[in-house]
GROMACS .gro file of C-alpha atoms in nm:
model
  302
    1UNK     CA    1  -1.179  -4.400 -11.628
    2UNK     CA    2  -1.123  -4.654 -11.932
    3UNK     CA    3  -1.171  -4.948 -11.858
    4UNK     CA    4  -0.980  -5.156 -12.126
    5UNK     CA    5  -0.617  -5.047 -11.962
    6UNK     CA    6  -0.735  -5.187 -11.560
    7UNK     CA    7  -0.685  -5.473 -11.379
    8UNK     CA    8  -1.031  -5.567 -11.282
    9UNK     CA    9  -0.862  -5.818 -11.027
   10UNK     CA   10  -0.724  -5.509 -10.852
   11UNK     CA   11  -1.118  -5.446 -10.722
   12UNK     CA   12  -1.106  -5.785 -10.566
   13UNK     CA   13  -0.756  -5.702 -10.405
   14UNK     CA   14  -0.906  -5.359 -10.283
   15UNK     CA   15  -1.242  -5.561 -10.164
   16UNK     CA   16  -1.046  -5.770  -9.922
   17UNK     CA   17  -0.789  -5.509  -9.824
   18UNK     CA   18  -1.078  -5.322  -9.713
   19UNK     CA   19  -1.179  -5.622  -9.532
   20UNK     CA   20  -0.924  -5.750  -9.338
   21UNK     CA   21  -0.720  -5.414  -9.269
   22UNK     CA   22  -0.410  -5.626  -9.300
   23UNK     CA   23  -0.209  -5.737  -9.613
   24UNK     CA   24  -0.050  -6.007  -9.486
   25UNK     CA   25  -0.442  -6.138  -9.391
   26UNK     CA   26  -0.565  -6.044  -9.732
   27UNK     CA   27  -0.252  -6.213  -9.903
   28UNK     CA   28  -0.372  -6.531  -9.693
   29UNK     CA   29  -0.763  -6.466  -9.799
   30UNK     CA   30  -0.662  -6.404 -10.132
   31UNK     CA   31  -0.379  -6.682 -10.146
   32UNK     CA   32  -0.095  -6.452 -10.268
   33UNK     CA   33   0.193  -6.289 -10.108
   34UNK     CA   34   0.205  -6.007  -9.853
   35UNK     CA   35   0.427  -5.842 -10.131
   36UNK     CA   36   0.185  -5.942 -10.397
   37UNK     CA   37  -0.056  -5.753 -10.216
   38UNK     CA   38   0.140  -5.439 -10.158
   39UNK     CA   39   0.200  -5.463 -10.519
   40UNK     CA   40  -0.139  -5.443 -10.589
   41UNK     CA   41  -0.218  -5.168 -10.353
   42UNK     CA   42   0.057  -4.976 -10.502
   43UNK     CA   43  -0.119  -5.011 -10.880
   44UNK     CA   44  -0.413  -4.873 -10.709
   45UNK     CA   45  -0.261  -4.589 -10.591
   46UNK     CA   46  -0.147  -4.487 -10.857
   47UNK     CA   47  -0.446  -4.532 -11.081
   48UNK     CA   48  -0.688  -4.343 -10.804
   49UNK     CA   49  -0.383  -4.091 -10.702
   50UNK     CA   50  -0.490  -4.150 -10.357
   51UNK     CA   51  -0.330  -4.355 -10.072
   52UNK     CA   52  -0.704  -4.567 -10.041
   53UNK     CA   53  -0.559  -4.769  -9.701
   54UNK     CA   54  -0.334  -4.570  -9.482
   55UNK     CA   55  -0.165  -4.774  -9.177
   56UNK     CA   56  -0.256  -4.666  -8.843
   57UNK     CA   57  -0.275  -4.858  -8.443
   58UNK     CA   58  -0.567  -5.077  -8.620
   59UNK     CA   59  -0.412  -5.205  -8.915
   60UNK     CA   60  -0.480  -5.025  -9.288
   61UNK     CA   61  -0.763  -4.789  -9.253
   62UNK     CA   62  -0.928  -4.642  -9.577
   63UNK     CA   63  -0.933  -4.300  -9.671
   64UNK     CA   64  -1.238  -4.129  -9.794
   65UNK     CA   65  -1.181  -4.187 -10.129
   66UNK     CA   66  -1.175  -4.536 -10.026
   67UNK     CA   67  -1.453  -4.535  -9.824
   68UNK     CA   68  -1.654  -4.374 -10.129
   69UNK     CA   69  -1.502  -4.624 -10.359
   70UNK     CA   70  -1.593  -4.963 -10.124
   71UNK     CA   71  -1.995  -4.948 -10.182
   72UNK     CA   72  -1.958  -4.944 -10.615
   73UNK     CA   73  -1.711  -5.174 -10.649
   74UNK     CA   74  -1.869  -5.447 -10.403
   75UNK     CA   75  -2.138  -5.405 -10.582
   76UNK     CA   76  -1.964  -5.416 -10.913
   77UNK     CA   77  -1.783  -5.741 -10.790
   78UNK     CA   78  -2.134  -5.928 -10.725
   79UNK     CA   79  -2.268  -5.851 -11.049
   80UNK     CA   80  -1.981  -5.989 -11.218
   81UNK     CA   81  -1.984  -6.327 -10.970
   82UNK     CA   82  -2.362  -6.360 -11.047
   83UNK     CA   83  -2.345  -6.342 -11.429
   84UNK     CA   84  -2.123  -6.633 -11.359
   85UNK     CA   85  -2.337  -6.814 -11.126
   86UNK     CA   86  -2.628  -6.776 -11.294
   87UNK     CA   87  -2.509  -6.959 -11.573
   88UNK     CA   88  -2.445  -7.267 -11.390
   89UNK     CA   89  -2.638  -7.523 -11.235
   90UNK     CA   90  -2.572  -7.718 -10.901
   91UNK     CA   91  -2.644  -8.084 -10.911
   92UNK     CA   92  -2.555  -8.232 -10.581
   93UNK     CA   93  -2.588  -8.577 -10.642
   94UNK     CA   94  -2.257  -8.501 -10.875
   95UNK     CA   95  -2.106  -8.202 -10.665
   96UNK     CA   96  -1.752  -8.153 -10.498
   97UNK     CA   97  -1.743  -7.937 -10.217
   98UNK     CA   98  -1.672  -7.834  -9.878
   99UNK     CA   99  -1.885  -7.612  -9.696
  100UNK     CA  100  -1.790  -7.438  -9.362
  101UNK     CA  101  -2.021  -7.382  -9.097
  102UNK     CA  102  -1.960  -7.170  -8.726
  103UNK     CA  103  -2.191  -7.281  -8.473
  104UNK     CA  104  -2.143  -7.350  -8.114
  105UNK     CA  105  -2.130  -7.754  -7.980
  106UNK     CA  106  -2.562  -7.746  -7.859
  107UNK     CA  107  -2.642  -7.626  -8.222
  108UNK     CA  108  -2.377  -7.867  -8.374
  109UNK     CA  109  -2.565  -8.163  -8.182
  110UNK     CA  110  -2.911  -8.026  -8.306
  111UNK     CA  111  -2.801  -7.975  -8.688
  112UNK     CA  112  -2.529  -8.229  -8.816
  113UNK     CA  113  -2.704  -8.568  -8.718
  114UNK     CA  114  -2.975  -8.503  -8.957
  115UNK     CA  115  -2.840  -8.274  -9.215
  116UNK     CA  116  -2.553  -8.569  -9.290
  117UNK     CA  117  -2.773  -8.832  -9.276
  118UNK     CA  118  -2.963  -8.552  -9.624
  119UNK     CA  119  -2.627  -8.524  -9.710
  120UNK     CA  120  -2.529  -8.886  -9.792
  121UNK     CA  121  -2.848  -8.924  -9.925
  122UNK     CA  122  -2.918  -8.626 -10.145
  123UNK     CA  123  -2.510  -8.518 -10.208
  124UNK     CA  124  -2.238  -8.776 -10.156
  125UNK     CA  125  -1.961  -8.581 -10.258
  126UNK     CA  126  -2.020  -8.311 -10.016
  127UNK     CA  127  -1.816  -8.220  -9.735
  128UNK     CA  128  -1.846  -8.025  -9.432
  129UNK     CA  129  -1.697  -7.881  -9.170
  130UNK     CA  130  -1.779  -7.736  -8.846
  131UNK     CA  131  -1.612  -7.501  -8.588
  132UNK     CA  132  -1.721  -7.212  -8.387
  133UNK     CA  133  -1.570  -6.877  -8.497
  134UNK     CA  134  -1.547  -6.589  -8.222
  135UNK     CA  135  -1.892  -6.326  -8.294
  136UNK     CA  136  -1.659  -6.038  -8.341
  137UNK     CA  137  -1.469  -6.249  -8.622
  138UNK     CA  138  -1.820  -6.344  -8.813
  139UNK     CA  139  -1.848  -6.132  -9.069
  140UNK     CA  140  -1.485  -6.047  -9.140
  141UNK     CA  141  -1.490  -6.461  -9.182
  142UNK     CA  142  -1.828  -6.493  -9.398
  143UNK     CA  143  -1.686  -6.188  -9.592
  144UNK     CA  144  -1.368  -6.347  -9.698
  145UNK     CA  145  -1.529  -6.703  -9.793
  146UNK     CA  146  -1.298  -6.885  -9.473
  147UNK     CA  147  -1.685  -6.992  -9.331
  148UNK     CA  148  -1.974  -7.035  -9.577
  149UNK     CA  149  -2.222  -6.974  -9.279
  150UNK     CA  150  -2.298  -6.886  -8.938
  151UNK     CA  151  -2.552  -6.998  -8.646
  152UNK     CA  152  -2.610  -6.726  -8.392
  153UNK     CA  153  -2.828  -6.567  -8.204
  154UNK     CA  154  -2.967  -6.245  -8.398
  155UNK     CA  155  -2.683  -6.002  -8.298
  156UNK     CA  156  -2.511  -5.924  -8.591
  157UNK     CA  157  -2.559  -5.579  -8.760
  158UNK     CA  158  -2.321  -5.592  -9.084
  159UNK     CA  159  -2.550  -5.470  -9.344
  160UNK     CA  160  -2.377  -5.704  -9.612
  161UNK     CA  161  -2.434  -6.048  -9.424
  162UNK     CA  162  -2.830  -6.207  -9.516
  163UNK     CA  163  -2.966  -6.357  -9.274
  164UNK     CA  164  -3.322  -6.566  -9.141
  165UNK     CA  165  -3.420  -6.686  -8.866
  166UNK     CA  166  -3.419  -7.106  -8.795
  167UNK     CA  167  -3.489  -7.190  -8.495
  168UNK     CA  168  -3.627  -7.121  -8.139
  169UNK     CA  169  -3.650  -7.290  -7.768
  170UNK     CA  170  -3.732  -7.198  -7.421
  171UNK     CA  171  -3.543  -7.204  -7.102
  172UNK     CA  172  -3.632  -7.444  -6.858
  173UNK     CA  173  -3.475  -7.577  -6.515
  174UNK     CA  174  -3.337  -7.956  -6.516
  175UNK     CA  175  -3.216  -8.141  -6.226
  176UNK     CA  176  -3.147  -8.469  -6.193
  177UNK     CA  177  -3.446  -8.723  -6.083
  178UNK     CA  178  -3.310  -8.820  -5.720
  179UNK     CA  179  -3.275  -8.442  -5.636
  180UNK     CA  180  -3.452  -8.329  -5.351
  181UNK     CA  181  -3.685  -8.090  -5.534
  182UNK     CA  182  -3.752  -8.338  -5.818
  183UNK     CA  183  -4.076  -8.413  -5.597
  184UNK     CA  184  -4.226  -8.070  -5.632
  185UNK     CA  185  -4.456  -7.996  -5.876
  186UNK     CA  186  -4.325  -7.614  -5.968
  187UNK     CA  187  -4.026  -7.392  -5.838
  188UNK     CA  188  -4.078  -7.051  -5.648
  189UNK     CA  189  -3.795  -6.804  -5.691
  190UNK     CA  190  -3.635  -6.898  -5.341
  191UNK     CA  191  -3.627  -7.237  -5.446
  192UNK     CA  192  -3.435  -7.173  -5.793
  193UNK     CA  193  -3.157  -6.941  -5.555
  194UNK     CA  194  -3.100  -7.167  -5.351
  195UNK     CA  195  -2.955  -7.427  -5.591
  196UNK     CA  196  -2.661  -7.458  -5.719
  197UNK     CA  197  -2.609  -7.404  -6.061
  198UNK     CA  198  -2.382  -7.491  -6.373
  199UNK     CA  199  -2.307  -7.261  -6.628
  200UNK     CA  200  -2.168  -7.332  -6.901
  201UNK     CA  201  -1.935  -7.051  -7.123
  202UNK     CA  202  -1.589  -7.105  -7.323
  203UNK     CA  203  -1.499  -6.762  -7.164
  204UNK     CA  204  -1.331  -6.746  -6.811
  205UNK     CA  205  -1.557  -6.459  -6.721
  206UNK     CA  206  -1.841  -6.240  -6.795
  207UNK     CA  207  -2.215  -6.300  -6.771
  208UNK     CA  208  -2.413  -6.502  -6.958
  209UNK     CA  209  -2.812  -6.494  -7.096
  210UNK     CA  210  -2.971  -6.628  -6.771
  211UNK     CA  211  -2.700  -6.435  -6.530
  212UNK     CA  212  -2.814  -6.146  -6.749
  213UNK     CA  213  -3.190  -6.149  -6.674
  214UNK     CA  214  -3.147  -6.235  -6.306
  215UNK     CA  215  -2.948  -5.928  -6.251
  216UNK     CA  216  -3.190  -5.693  -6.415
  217UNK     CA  217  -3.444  -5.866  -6.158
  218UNK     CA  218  -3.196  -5.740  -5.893
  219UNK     CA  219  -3.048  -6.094  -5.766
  220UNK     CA  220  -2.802  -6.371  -5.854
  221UNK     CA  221  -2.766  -6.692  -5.838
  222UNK     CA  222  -2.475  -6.934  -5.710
  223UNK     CA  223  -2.236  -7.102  -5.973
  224UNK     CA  224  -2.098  -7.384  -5.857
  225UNK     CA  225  -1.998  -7.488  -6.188
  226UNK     CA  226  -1.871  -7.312  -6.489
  227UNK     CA  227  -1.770  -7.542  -6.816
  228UNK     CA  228  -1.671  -7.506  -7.122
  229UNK     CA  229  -1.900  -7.729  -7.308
  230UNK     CA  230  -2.319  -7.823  -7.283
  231UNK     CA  231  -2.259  -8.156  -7.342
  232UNK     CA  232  -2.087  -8.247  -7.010
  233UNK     CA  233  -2.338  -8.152  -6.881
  234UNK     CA  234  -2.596  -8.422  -6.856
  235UNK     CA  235  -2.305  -8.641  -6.686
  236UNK     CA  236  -2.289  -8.393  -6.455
  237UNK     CA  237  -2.631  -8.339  -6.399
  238UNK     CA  238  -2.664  -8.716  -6.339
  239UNK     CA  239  -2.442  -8.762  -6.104
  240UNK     CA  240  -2.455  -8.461  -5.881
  241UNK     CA  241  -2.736  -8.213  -5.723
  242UNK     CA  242  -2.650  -7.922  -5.942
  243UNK     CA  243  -2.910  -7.760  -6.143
  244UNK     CA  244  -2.888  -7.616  -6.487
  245UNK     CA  245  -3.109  -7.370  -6.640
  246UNK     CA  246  -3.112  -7.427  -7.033
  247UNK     CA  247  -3.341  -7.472  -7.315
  248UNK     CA  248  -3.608  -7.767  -7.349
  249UNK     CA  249  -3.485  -7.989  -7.646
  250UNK     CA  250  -3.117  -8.025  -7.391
  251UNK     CA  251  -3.302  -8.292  -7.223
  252UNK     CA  252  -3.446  -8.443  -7.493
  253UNK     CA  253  -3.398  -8.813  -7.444
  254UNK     CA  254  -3.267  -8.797  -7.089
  255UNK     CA  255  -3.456  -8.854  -6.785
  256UNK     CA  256  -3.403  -8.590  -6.627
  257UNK     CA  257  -3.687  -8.366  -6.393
  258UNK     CA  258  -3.820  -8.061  -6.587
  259UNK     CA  259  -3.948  -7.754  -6.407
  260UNK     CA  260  -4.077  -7.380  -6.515
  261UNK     CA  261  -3.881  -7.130  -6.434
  262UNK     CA  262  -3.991  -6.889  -6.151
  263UNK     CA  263  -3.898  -6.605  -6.361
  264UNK     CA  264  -3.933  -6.449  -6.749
  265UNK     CA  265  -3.656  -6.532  -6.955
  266UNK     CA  266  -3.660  -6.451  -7.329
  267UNK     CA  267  -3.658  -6.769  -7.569
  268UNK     CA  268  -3.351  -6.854  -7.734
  269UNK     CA  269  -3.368  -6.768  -8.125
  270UNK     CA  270  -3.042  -6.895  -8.343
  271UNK     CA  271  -3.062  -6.686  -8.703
  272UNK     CA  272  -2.851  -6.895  -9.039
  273UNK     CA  273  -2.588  -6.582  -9.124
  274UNK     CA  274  -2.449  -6.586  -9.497
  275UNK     CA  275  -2.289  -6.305  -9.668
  276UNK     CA  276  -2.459  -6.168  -9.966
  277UNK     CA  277  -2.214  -6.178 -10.206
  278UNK     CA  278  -2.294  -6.590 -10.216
  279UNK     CA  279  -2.677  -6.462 -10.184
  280UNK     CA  280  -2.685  -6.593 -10.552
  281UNK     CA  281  -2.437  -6.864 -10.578
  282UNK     CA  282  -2.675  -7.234 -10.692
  283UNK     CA  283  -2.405  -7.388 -10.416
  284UNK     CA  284  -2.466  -7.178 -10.155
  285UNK     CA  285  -2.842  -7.130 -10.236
  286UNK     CA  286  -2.919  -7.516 -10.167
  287UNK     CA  287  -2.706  -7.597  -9.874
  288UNK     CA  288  -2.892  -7.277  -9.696
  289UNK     CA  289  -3.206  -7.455  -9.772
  290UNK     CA  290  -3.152  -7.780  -9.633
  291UNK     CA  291  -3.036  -7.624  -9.315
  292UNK     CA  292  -3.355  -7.433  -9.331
  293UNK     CA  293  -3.539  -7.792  -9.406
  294UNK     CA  294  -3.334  -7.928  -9.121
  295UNK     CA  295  -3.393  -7.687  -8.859
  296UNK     CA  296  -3.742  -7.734  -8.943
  297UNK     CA  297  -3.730  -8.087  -8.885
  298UNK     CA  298  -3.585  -8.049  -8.560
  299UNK     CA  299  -3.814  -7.764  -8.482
  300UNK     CA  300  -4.090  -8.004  -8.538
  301UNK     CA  301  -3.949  -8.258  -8.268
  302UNK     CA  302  -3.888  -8.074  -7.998
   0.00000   0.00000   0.00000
């Protein structure tokens, strides 16, 4: 193939389409037209003499030629956005951006106190904003630039998102300190089932971590609550007899009676997703780091 007659910007075009498996959603990635991007797929076409996307129940799904193509020219793609990168520097005390970040509302308490408080310090014309992106959305999102990063639990399995882990807490029991087993020193099993417990989830069904571990032990528990957000919670908590079985920093700063749990539970471990074609970028490369120096920080005051 000669290179000097192609439309290198057709590669990013094809990156995306293979992304999304939707034109109008690529157009909107991309910022063009849904006809733009037909357009485009049509040059392709004709330059591979191959259909590369064909449109079936799922949306456009790529053809083996396609599928061959997708590795080479991602690949291609980051080389050429590095040799760019590399050549500049990132100064934050003089930097405009906006960075996006999908974590749930515990992990938003944790993080953005501190890291703004670096922020105004260390980069004043930095911006940020948070909101929690569905799992299955992740690295579609992180792949198309809409989120800069993601805080989850180590789940995803996309082999082009970079990850490390930053962060890591226990689950306790925490009832308020008037309840009537706020006396006891420790919790048997029979004790912890016969509570009643909040759980919090934004989905309207469906088990959660703890809910999880009981059942492989053979038993539940009663919910007498289920919420949509942690940090009701402690209101809730404080004025009511319900338990709630959640990690150790939650009642940091509230006075609230701590007990083991009568059972093994595994720890909670949050992981900082990015995708790797911003592995390189100066931007990208500090903001990562003071979330790593934040969660650190936080780690440290648990």
């Amino acid at each position: 193939m000669n290179l000097s007659d192609k439309d290198l910007n057709l590669f990013v075009v094809f990156d995306v389409i293979y992304t999304e498996k939707n034109l109008t959603k690529a157009g909107q990635v991309l910022g063009i037209t849904q006809p733009a991007v037909s357009n485009a797929l049509s040059r392709l076409r004709l330059q591979f003499n191959d259909e590369l996307f064909v449109r079936n129940s799922s949306g456009m799904a790529p053809t083996p030629v396609a599928e061959n193509m997708i590795g080479d020219i991602r690949k291609a793609l980051n080389l050429i956005r590095h040799s760019i990168t590399d050549s500049e520097t990132f100064s934050p005390k003089t930097a405009k951006a906006t960075f996006k970040i999908s974590i749930g509302d515990t992990s938003e308490y944790r993080l953005l106190p501190e890291l703004i408080k670096k922020i105004t310090i260390q980069a004043p014309g930095i911006d940020v904003q948070s909101y929690l992106t569905p799992r299955t959305e992740t690295p579609k999102e992180l792949a198309g630039g809409n989120i800069d990063f993601a805080i989850d639990p180590p789940i995803h399995s996309d082999p082009n998102l970079r990850n490390k882990k930053i962060y890591q807490d226990d689950y306790v029991l925490v009832v308020n300190k008037r309840h009537p087993i706020a006396k006891q020193k420790k919790i048997s099993l029979d004790d912890y089932l016969n509570l009643s417990h909040i759980h919090i989830s934004k989905r309207n069904e469906g088990l959660g971590h703890v809910d999880t571990t009981l059942n492989r032990l053979g038993i539940t528990r009663r919910i007498a609550l289920r919420a949509q957000h942690f940090l009701v919670a402690p209101y809730i908590i404080d004025q009511s007899n319900l338990a709630m079985t959640t990690i150790k920093s939650f009642s940091k700063g509230r006075d609230f009676k701590i007990f083991q749990l009568p059972f093994k539970i595994n720890s909670l471990i949050l992981h900082l997703y990015w995708h790797e074609n911003k592995d390189l970028d100066p931007a990208n490369i500090w903001m990562r780091n003071l979330i790593f120096s934040t969660y650190g920080k936080i780690q440290g005051k648990r």
